[in-house]
Structure formats: C-alpha cells, structure tokens
PDB file of C-alpha atoms and ligand atoms in Angstrom:
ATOM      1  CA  UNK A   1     -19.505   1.041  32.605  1.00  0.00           C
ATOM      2  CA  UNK A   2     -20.133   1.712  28.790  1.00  0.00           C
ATOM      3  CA  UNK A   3     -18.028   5.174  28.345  1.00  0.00           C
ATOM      4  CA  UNK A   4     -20.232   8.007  26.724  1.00  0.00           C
ATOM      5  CA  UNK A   5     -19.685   7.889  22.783  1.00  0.00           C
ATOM      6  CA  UNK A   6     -18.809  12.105  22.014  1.00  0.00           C
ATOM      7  CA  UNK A   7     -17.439  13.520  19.342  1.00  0.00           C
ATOM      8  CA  UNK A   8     -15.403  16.901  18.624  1.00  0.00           C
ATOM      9  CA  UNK A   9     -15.499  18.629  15.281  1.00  0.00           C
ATOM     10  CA  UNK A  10     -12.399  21.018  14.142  1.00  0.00           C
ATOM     11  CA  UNK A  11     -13.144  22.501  10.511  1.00  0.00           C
ATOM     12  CA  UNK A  12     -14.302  19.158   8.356  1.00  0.00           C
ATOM     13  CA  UNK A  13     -12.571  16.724  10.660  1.00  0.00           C
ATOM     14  CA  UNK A  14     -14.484  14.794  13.101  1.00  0.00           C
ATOM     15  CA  UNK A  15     -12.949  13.196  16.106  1.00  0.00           C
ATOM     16  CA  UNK A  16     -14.164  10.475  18.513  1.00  0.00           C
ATOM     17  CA  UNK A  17     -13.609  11.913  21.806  1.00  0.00           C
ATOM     18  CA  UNK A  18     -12.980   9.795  24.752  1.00  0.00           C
ATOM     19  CA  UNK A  19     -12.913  11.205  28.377  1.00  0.00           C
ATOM     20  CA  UNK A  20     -10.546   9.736  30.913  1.00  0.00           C
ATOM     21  CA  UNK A  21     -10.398  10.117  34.756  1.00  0.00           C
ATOM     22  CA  UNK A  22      -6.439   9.302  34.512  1.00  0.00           C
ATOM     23  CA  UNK A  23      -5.286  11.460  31.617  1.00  0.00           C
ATOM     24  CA  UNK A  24      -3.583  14.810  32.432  1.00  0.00           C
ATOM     25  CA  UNK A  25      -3.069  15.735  28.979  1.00  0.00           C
ATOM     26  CA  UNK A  26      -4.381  15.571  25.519  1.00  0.00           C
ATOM     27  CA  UNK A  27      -3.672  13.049  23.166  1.00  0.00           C
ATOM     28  CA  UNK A  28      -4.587  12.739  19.466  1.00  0.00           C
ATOM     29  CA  UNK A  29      -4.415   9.242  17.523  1.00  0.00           C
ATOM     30  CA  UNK A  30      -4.814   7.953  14.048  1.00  0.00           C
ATOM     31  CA  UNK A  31      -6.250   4.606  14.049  1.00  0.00           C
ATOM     32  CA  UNK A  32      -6.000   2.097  11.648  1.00  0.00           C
ATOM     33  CA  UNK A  33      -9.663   2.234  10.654  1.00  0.00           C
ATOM     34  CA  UNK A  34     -13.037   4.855  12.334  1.00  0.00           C
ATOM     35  CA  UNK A  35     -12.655   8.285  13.052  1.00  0.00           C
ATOM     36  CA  UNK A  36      -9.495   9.894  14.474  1.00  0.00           C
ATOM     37  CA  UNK A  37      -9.255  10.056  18.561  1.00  0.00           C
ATOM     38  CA  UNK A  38      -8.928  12.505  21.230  1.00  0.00           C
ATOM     39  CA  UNK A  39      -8.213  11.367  24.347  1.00  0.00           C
ATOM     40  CA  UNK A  40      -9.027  14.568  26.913  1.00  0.00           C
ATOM     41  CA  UNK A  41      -8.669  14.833  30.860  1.00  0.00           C
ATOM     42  CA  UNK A  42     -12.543  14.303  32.010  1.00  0.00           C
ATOM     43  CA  UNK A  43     -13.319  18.553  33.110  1.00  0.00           C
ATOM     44  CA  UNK A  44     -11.085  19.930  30.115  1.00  0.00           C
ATOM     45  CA  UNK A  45     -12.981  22.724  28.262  1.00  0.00           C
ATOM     46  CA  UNK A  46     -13.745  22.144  24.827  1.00  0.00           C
ATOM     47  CA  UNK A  47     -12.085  25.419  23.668  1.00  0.00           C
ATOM     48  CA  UNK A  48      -8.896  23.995  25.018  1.00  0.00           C
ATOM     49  CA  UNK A  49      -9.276  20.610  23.707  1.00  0.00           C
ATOM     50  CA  UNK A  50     -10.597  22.681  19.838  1.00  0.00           C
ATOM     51  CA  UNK A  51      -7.466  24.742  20.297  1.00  0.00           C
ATOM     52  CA  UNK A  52      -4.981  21.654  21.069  1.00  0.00           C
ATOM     53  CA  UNK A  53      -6.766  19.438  18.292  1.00  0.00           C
ATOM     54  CA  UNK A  54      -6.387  22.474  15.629  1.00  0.00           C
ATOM     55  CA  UNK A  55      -2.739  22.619  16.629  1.00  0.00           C
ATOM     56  CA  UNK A  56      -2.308  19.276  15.409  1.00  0.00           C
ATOM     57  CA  UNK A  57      -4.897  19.596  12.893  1.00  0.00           C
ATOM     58  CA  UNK A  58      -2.162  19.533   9.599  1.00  0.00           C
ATOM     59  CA  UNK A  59      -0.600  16.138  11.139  1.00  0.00           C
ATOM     60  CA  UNK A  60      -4.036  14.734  11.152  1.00  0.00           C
ATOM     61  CA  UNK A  61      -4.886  15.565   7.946  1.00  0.00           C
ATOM     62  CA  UNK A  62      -1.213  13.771   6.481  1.00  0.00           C
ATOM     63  CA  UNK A  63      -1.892  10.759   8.815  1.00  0.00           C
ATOM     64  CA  UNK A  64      -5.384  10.188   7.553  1.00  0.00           C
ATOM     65  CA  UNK A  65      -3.942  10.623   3.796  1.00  0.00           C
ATOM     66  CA  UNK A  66      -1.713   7.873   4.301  1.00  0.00           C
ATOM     67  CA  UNK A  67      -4.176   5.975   6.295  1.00  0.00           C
ATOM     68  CA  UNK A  68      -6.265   6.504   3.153  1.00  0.00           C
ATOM     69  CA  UNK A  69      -3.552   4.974   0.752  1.00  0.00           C
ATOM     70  CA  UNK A  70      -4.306   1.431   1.986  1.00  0.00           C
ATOM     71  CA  UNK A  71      -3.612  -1.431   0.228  1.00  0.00           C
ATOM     72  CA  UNK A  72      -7.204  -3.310  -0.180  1.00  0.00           C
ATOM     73  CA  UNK A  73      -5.772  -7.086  -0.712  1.00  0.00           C
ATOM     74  CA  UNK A  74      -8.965  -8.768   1.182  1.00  0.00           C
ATOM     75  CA  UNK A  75     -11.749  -9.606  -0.472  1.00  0.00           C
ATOM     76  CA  UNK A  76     -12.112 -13.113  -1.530  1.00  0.00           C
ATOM     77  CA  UNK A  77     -12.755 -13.729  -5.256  1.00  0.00           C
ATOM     78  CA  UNK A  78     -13.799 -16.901  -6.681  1.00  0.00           C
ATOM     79  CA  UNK A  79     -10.696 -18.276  -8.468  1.00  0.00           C
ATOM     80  CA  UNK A  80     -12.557 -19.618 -11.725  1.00  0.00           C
ATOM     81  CA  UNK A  81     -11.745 -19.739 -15.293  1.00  0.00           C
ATOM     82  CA  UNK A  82     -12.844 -16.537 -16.727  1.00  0.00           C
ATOM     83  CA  UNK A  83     -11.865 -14.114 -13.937  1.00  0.00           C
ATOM     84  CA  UNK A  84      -9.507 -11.629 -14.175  1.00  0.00           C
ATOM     85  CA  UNK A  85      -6.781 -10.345 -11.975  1.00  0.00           C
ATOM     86  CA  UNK A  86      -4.598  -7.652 -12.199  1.00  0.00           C
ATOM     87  CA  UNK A  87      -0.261  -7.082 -13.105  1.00  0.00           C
ATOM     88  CA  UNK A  88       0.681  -3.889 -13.462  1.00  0.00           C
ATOM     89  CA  UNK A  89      -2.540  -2.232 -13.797  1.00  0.00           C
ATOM     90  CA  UNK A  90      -3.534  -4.605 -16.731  1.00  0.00           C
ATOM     91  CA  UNK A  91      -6.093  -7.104 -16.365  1.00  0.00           C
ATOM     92  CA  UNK A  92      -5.472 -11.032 -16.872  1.00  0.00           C
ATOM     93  CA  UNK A  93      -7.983 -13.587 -17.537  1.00  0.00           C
ATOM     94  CA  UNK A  94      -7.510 -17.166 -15.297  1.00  0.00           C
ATOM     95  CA  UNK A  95      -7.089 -20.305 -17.665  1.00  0.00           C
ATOM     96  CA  UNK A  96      -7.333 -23.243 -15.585  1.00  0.00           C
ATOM     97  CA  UNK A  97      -5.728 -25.961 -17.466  1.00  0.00           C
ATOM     98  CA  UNK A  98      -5.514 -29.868 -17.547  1.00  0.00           C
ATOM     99  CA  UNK A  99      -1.731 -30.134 -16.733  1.00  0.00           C
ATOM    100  CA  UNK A 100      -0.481 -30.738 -12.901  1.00  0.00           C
ATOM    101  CA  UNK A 101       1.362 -27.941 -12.868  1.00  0.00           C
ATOM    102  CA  UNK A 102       4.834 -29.970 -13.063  1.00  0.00           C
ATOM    103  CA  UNK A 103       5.457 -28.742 -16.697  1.00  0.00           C
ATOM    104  CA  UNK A 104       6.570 -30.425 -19.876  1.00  0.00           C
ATOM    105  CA  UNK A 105       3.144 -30.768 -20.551  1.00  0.00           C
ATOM    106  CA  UNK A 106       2.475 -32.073 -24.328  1.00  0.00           C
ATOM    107  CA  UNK A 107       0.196 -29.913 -25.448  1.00  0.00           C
ATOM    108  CA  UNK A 108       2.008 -26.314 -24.355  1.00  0.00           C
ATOM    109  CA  UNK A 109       2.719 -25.291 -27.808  1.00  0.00           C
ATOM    110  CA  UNK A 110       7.296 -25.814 -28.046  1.00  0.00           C
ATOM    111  CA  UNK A 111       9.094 -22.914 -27.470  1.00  0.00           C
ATOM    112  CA  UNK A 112       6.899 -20.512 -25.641  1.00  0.00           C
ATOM    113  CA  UNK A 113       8.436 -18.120 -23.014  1.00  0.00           C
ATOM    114  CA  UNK A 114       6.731 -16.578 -20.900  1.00  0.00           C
ATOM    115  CA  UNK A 115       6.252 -13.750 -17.889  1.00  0.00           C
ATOM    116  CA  UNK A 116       6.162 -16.723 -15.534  1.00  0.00           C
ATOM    117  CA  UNK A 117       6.835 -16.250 -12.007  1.00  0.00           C
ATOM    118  CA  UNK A 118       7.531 -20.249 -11.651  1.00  0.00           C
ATOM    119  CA  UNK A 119      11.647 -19.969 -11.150  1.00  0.00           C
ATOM    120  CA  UNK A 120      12.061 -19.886  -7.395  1.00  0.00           C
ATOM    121  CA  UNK A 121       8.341 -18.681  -7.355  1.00  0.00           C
ATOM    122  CA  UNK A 122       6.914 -21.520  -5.489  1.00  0.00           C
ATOM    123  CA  UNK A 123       3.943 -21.801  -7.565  1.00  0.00           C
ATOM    124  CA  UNK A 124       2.677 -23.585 -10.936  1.00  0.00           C
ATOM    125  CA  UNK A 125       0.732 -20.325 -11.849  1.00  0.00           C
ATOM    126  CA  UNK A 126       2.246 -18.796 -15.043  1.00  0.00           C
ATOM    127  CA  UNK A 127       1.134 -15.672 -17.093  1.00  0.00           C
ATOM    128  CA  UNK A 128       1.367 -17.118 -20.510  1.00  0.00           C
ATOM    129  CA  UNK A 129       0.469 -15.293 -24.107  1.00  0.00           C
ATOM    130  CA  UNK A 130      -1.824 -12.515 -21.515  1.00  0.00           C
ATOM    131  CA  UNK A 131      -3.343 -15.114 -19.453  1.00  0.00           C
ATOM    132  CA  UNK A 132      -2.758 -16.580 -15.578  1.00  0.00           C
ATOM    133  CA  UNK A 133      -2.710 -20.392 -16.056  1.00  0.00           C
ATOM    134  CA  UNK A 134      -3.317 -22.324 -13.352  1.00  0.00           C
ATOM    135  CA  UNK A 135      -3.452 -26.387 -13.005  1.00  0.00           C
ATOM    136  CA  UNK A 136      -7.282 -27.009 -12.613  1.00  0.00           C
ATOM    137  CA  UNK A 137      -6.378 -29.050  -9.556  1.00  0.00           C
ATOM    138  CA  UNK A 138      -5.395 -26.077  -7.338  1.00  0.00           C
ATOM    139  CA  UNK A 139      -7.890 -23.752  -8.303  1.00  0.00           C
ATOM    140  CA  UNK A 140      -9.212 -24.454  -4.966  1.00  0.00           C
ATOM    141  CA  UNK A 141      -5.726 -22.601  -3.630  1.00  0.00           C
ATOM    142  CA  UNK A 142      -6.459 -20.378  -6.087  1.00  0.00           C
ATOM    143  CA  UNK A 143      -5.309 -17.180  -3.532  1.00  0.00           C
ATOM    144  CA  UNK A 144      -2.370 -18.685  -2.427  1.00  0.00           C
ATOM    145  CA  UNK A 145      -0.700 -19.802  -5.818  1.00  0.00           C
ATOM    146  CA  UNK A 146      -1.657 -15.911  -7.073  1.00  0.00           C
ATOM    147  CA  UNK A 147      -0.205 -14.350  -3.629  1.00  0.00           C
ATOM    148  CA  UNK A 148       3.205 -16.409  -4.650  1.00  0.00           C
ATOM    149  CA  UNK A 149       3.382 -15.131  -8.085  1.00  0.00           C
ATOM    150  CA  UNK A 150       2.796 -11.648  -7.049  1.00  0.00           C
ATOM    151  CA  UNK A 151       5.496 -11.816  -4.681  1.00  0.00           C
ATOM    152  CA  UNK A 152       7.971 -13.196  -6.768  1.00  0.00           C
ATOM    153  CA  UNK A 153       7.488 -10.440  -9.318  1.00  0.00           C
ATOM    154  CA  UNK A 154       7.396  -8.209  -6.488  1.00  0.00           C
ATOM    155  CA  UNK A 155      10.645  -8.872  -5.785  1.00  0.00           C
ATOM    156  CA  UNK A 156      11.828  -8.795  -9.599  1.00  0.00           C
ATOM    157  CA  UNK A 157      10.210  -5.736 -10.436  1.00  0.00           C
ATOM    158  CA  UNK A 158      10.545  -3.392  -7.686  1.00  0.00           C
ATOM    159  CA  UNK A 159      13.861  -4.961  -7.374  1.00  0.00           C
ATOM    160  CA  UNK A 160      14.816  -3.804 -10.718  1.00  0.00           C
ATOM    161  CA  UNK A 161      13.092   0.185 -10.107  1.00  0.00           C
ATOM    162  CA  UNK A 162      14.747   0.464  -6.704  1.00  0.00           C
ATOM    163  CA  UNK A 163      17.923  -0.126  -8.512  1.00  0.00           C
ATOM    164  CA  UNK A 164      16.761   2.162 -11.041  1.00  0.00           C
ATOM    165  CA  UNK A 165      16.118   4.938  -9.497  1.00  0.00           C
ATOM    166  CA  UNK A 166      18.655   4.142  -6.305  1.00  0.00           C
ATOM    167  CA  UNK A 167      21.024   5.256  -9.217  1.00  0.00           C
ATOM    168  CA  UNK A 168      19.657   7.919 -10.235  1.00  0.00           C
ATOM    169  CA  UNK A 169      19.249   9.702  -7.392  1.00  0.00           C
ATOM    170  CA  UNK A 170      22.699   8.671  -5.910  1.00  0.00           C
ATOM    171  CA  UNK A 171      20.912   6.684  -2.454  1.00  0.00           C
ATOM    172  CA  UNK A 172      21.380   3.353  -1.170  1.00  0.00           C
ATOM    173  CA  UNK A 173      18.658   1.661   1.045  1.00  0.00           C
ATOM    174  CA  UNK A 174      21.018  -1.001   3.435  1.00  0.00           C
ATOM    175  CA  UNK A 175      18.020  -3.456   2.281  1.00  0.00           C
ATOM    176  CA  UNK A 176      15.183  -3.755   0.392  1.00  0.00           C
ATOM    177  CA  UNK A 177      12.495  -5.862   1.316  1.00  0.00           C
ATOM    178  CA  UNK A 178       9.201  -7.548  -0.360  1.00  0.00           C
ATOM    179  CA  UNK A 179       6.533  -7.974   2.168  1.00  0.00           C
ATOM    180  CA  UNK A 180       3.059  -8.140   3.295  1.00  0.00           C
ATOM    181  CA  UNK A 181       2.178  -5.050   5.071  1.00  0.00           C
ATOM    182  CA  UNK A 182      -0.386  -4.037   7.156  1.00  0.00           C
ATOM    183  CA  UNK A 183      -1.410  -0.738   6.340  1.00  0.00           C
ATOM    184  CA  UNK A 184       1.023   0.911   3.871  1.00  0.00           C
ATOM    185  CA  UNK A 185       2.330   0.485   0.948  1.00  0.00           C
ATOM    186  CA  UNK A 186       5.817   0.825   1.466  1.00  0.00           C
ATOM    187  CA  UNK A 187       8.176   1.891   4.510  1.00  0.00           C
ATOM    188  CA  UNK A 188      11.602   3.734   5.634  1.00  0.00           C
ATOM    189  CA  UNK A 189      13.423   3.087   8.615  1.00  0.00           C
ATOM    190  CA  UNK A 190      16.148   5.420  10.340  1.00  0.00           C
ATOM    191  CA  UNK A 191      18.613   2.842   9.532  1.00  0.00           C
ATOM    192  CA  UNK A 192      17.896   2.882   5.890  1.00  0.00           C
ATOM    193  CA  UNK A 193      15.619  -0.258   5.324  1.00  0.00           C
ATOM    194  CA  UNK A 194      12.554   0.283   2.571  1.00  0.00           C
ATOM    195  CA  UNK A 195      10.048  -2.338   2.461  1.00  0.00           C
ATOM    196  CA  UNK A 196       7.486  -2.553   0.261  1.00  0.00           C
ATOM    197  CA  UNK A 197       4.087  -4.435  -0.020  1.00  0.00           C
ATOM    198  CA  UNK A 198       4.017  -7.203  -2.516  1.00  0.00           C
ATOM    199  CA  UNK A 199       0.641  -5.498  -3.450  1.00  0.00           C
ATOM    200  CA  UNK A 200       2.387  -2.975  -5.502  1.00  0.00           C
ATOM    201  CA  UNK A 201       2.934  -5.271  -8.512  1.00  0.00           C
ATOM    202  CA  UNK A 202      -1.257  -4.872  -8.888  1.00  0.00           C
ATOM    203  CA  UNK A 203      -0.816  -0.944  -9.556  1.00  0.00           C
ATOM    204  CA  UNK A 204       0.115   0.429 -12.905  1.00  0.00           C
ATOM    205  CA  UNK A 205       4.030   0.997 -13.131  1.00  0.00           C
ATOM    206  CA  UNK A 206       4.045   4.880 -12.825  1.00  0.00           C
ATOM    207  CA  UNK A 207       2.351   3.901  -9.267  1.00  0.00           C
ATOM    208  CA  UNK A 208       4.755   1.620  -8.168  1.00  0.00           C
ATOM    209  CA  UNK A 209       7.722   4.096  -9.085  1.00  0.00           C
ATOM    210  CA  UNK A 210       6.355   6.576  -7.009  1.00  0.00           C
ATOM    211  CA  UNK A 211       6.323   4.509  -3.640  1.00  0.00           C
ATOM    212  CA  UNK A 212       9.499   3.564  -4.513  1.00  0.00           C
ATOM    213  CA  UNK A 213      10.889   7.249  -5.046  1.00  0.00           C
ATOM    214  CA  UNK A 214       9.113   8.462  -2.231  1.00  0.00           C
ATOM    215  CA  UNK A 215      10.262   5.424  -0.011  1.00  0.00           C
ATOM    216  CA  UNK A 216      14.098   6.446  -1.534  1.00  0.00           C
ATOM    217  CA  UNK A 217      13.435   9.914  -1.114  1.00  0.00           C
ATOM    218  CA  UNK A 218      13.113   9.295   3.131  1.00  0.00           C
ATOM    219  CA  UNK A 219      16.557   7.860   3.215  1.00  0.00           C
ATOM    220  CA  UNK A 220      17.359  11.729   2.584  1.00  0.00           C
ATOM    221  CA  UNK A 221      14.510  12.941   4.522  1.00  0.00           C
ATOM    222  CA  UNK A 222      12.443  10.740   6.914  1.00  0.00           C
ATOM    223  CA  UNK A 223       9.763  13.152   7.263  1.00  0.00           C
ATOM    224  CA  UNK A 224       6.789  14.191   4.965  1.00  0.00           C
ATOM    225  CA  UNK A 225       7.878  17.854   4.919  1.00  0.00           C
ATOM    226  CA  UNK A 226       8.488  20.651   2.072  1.00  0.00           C
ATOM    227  CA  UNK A 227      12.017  19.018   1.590  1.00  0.00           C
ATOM    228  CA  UNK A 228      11.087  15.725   1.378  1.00  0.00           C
ATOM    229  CA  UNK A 229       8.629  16.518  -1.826  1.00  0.00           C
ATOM    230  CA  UNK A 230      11.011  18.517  -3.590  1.00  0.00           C
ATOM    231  CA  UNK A 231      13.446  15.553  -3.825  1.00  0.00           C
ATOM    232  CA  UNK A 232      10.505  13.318  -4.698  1.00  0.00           C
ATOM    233  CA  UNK A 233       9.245  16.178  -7.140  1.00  0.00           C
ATOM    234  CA  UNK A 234      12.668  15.731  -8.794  1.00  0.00           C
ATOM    235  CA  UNK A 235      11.953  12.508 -10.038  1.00  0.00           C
ATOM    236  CA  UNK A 236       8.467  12.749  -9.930  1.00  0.00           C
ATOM    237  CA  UNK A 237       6.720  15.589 -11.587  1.00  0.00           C
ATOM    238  CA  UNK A 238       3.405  14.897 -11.401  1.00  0.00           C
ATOM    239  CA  UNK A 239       3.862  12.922  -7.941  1.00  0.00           C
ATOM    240  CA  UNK A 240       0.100  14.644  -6.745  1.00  0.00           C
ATOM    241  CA  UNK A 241      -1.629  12.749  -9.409  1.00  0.00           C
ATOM    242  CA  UNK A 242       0.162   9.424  -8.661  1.00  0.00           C
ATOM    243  CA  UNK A 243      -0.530   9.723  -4.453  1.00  0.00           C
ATOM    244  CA  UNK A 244      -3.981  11.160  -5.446  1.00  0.00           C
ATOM    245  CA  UNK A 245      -4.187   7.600  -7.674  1.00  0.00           C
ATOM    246  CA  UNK A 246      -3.459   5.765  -5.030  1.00  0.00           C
ATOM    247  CA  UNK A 247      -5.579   7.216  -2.887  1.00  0.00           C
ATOM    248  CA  UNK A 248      -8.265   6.094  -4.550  1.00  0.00           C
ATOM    249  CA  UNK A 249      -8.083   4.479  -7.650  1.00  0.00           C
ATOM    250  CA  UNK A 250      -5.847   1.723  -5.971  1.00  0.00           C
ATOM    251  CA  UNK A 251      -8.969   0.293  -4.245  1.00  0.00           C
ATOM    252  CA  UNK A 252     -10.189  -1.259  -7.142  1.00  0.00           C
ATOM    253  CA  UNK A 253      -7.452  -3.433  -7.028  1.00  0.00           C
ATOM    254  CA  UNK A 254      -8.269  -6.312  -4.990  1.00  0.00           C
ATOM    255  CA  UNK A 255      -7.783  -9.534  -5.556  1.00  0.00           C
TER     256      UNK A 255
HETATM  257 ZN1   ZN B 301       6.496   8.672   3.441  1.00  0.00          ZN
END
C-alpha cells in the first residue's frame, strides 16, 4: 500500500504529513534532506495537528537553519592542472608536476618553504609559492591526496583557534577532534567533546572562528538559546553575518 503523499502548511513552512494507524501522538522531524515531517494519528483534526505543529514551529525553523548550514564536500571535480581549489576562502590553482612526490626533486628551486601539509600529512600534495602541487602520477587520486591535506591543516589550524579562543574565553573542551561529518559543521557533546569537519579549512578564517566560538560557547551552554548567543556575541560581534555566510555562501565551496 503506497501511503497518501499530504502536506500541512503553518505560516511559510511546509510539512510532509504522514498518517499512521499506530501513532497516538504527534511527532515533528527534521530530516536530513526534503521537507520537514509530521507524523499525525490517522482521524486527528488538522486544527489540532496546525496548533501542535505551530507550537513547535520556532524549533523547526532553528533545525532547518542548521540543516541549511551543510557542508557541500560532494561533487566530483576533475583534478587537472589549471583548476582551482579553495584554503581559507582563497582560491589555489593545481600544478601537476613531473616529480614522484618523494621530494628532493632537482629542479624545486633550494630553499623554498612552504604551507605544505606533507609532515605527518600523508600526502605528496604541497601548496607551494600560491599553488597545490601535485605529482602528475596521482592526479588520478586527485580527491584523496586534497582530502589529506585539508585534514592535516584542519587539525593545525583549528587546532591553533580552539586554543585561541579556549583562552580567551576561559573554557576547555576535554577533546577536540578533526573529522568528517555528516551534516554539520562542527559539534558539542554534554561531556565537553567539539568536533569539527575538516571542511572548515575551505571557508574564509572569520568563518571558521565562528564554528569554533559557537562550538566553545556550548561547553557553557548546550542549547541554541538567548544565553548561548550572548556568550558567542562576546567574541563574535557580527556572528549573524558569519552564520548567515555560511548559510549560503559556504555552498560554493565544494571541492
Ligand atoms: Zn550549536
């Protein structure tokens, strides 16, 4: 039996409403993706379910605003000579070069440092004089080798602003972590833990020191309310225009 696609409208929000013999109550969800859900009791009155859903109608609004916030790390680019990827929010061209990637290559020009995620990094990719060099022969892992880099200075920089700002604001997470993450840019636990995506290290730097005050901020306050955006507000003056950034300026991101 297909179930009957309905939907329930409260103010600008539309819901996908789902009718179930063996629910007693309401629910409301936020998926990861589509339109939020109400789950009703088949025979509930729509006034009821309206009144229940505006009732919850703020929470929806926050959960789809983080929802919204996603980091967009899919897409799969062609990892030839000539395209660019972002650091930072800055832009770097790919140089795919002759070497092997094993270094002490003849024709590097002597004494150049570098930006170079290769200590520890796991990968020959370097960002060298405002380029990403890459040994032509793993182009063809050309994802892989740039994932590696951007978690290693992941770790390094929002290492080094967690620290920062840890300081600042007299907090200490029990452990930082640089991951993937499914659907959000950063995390709290109750038992102090902050994650954040490896992602980050894409966004301009004012954008990464927001997640990372507003992930600092929870260990005070674990919830999204008037509190919890003073503190953040503290260290973050113009924190609307960052989340509003990353709302949706941080799509364009992808790599
Ligand atoms: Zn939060």
């Amino acid at each position: 039996m297909t179930p009957v696609q309905d939907t329930l409208t409260v103010d600008d929000v539309v819901f996908a409403l789902r009718w179930s013999r063996r629910r007693q109550t309401i629910g409301i969800s936020i998926p990861r993706q589509g339109a939020p859900l109400v789950a009703a009791p088949v025979g509930c009155r729509r006034a009821v379910l309206e009144r229940a859903v505006r009732g919850k109608l703020a929470w929806v609004r926050r959960k789809l605003g983080e929802r919204e916030a996603l980091p967009q790390l899919a897409p799969q680019r062609p990892y030839v000579a000539g395209q660019t990827f972002p650091y930072l929010g800055r832009r770097y061209r790919l140089v795919l070069s002759d070497d092997d990637g094993g270094g002490g290559s003849g024709h590097r020009p002597a004494g150049e440092r570098s930006g170079s995620g290769r200590p520890g990094s796991g990968t020959a990719l370097v960002l060298r004089q405002g380029r990403f060099v890459l040994p032509s022969g793993l182009a063809a892992d050309g994802r892989e080798h740039l994932v590696a880099w951007y978690r290693r200075r992941a770790e390094i920089h929002i290492g080094a602003r967690v620290a920062h700002f840890a300081a600042l604001t007299g907090v200490t997470p029990a452990a930082v972590t640089v991951k993937e993450m499914r659907s959000r840019w950063g995390s709290c636990t109750s038992h102090g833990r902050v994650s954040f995506h490896w992602g980050l290290v894409l966004l301009p730097p004012a954008i990464v020191d927001y997640v990372v005050v507003h992930e600092l901020a929870h260990l005070r306050e674990l919830n999204h309310g008037p509190r919890f955006w003073r503190l953040v507000e503290e260290i973050v003056p113009d924190y609307h225009a960052r989340r509003a950034w990353l709302r949706g300026a941080a799509r364009r991101y992808a790599i």
